Coordinates of C-alpha atoms in Angstrom, one line a residue:
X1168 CA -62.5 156.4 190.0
X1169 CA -62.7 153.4 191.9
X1170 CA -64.6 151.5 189.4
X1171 CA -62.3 152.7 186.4
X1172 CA -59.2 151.0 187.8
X1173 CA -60.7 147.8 188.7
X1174 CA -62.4 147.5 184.4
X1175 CA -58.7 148.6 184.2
X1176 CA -57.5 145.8 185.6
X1177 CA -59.9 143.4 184.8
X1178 CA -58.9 144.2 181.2
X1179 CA -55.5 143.8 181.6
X1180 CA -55.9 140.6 183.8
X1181 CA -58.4 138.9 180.9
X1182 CA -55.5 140.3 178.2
X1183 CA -53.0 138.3 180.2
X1184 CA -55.2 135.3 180.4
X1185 CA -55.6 135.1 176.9
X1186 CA -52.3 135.7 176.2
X1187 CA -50.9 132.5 178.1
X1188 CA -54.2 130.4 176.5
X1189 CA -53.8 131.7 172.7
X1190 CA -50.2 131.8 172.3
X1191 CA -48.3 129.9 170.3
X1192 CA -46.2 126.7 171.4
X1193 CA -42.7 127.4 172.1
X1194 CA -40.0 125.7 169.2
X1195 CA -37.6 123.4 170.8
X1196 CA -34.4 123.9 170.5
X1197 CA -32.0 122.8 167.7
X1198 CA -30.1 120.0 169.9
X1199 CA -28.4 117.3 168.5
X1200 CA -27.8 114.5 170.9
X1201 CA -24.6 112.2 171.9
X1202 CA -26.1 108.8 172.8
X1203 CA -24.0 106.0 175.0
X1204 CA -24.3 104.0 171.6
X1205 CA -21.7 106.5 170.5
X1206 CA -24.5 107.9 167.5
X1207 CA -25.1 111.2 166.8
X1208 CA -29.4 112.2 167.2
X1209 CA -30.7 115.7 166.0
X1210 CA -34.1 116.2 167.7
X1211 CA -34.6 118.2 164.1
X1212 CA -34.0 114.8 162.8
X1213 CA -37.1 113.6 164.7
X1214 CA -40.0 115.6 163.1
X1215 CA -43.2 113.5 162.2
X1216 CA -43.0 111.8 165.7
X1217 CA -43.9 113.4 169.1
X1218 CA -40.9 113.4 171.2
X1219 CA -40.0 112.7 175.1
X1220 CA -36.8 115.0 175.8
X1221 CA -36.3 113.7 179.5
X1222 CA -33.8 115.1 181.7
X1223 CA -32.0 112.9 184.7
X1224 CA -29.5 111.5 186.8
X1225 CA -28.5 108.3 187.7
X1226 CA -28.8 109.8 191.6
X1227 CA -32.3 111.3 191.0
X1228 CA -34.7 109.3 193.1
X1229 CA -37.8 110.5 191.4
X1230 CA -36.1 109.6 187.8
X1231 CA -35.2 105.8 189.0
X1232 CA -38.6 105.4 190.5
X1233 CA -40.0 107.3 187.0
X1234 CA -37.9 105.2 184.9
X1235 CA -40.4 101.9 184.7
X1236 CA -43.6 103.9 184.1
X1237 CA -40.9 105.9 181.4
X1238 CA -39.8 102.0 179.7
X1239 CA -43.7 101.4 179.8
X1240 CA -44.6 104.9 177.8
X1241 CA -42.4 104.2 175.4
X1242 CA -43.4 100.6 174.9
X1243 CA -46.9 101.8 174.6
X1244 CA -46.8 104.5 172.2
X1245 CA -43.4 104.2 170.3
X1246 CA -44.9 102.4 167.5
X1247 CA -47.6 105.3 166.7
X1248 CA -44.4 108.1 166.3
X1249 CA -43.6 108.4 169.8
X1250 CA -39.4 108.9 171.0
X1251 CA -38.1 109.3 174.4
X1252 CA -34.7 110.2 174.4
X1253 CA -33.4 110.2 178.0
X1254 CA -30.6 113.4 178.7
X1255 CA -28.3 112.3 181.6
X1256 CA -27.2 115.5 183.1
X1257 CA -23.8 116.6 182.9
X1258 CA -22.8 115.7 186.5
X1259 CA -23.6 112.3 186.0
X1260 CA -20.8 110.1 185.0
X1261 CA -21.0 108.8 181.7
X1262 CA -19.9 105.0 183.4
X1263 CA -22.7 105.0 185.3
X1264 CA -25.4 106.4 182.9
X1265 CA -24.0 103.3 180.7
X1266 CA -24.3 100.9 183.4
X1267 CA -27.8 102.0 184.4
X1268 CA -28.8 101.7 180.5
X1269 CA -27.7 98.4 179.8
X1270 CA -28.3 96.8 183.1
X1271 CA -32.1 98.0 182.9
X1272 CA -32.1 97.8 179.0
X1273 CA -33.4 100.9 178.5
X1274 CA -35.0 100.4 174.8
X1275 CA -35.1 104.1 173.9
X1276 CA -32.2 106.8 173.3
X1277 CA -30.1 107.2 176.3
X1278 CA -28.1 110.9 175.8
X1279 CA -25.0 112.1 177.6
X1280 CA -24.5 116.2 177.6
X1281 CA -20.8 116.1 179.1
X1282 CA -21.0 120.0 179.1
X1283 CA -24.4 120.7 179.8
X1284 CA -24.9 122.1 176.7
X1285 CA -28.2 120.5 175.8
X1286 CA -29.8 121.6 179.1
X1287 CA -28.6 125.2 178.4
X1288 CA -30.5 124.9 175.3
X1289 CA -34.0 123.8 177.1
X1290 CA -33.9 126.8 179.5
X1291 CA -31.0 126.2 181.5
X1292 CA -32.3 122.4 182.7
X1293 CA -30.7 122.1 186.7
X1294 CA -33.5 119.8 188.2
X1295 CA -34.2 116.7 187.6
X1296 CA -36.3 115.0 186.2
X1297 CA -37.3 117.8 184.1
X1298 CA -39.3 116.6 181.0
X1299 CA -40.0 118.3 177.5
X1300 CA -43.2 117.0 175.4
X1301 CA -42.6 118.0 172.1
X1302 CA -45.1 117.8 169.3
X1303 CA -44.7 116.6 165.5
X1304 CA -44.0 120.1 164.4
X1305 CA -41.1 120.7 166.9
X1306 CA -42.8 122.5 169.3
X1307 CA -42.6 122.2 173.2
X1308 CA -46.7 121.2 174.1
X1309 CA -45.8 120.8 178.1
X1310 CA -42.6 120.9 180.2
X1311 CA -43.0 118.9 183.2
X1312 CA -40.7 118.6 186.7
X1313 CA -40.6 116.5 189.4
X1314 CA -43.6 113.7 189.4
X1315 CA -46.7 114.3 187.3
X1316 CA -50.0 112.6 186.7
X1317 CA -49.8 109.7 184.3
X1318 CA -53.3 109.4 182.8
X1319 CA -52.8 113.6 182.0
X1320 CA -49.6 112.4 180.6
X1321 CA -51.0 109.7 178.4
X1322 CA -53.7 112.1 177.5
X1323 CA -51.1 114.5 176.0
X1324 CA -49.4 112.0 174.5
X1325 CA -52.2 110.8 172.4
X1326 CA -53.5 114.3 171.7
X1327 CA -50.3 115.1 170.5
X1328 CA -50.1 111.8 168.0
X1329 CA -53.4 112.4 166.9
X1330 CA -52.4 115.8 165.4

């Protein structure tokens, strides 16, 4: 009986596993975003490219000490299809998301969601930073919060512009 149970489980286990390996990528959602530049962005709009949906806060440490490496990605890849757009959160006050933009010339869309409307949309986003890599198709390839590894990051990013 023993025995029974744990192929049992083992089944179920390996079913699980496979399930979280072979599934499909998760579409992201239909967002359009208000940039400080006052233009409209639909991430629909954005198809063809692979896509940085980054969520933070002008009182995040980790996003002010993310935001060179951030400047440096887009630098990098932007002129293989690659798009950050930057998602202040909706606590952050739209003076100082403007200020922080423009004084560190951030050359890639910079998003305000006043009523938190696009982090509702991408799970309910509370935490910053909280990143979405999103591939040409419009499907989320890796969520990632807090710090993460740069060369693995890099490595997505060119997997994903190679597809």
């Amino acid at each position: 009986m023993k025995k029974l149970v744990f192929v049992f489980a083992l089944v179920v286990a390996a079913g699980i596993a496979s399930w979280f390996v072979w599934r499909p990528a998760q579409a992201a959602p239909d967002v359009a975003f208000a940039a400080i530049d006052g233009q409209k962005l639909a991430l629909k709009d954005l198809r063809g490219k692979v896509v940085l949906v980054k969520f933070w806060a002008t009182d995040c440490v980790t996003c002010i000490k993310q935001m060179p490496d951030t400047i440096a990605d887009y630098n990098k890849y932007s002129a293989q299809g690659f798009q950050t757009v930057a998602v202040a959160m909706n606590y952050d006050p739209p003076n100082y998301v403007l200020n922080y933009a423009q004084t560190r010339k951030l050359p890639f869309t910079v998003a305000l969601d006043t009523k938190g409307d696009v982090a509702r949309a991408f799970g309910d986003v509370r935490l910053t930073p909280t990143a979405f890599l999103i591939d040409k198709q419009g499907r989320i390839i890796k969520r990632y919060l807090g710090d993460y590894d740069p060369a693995a990051f890099h490595a997505e990013i060119e997997k994903a512009l190679r597809g």
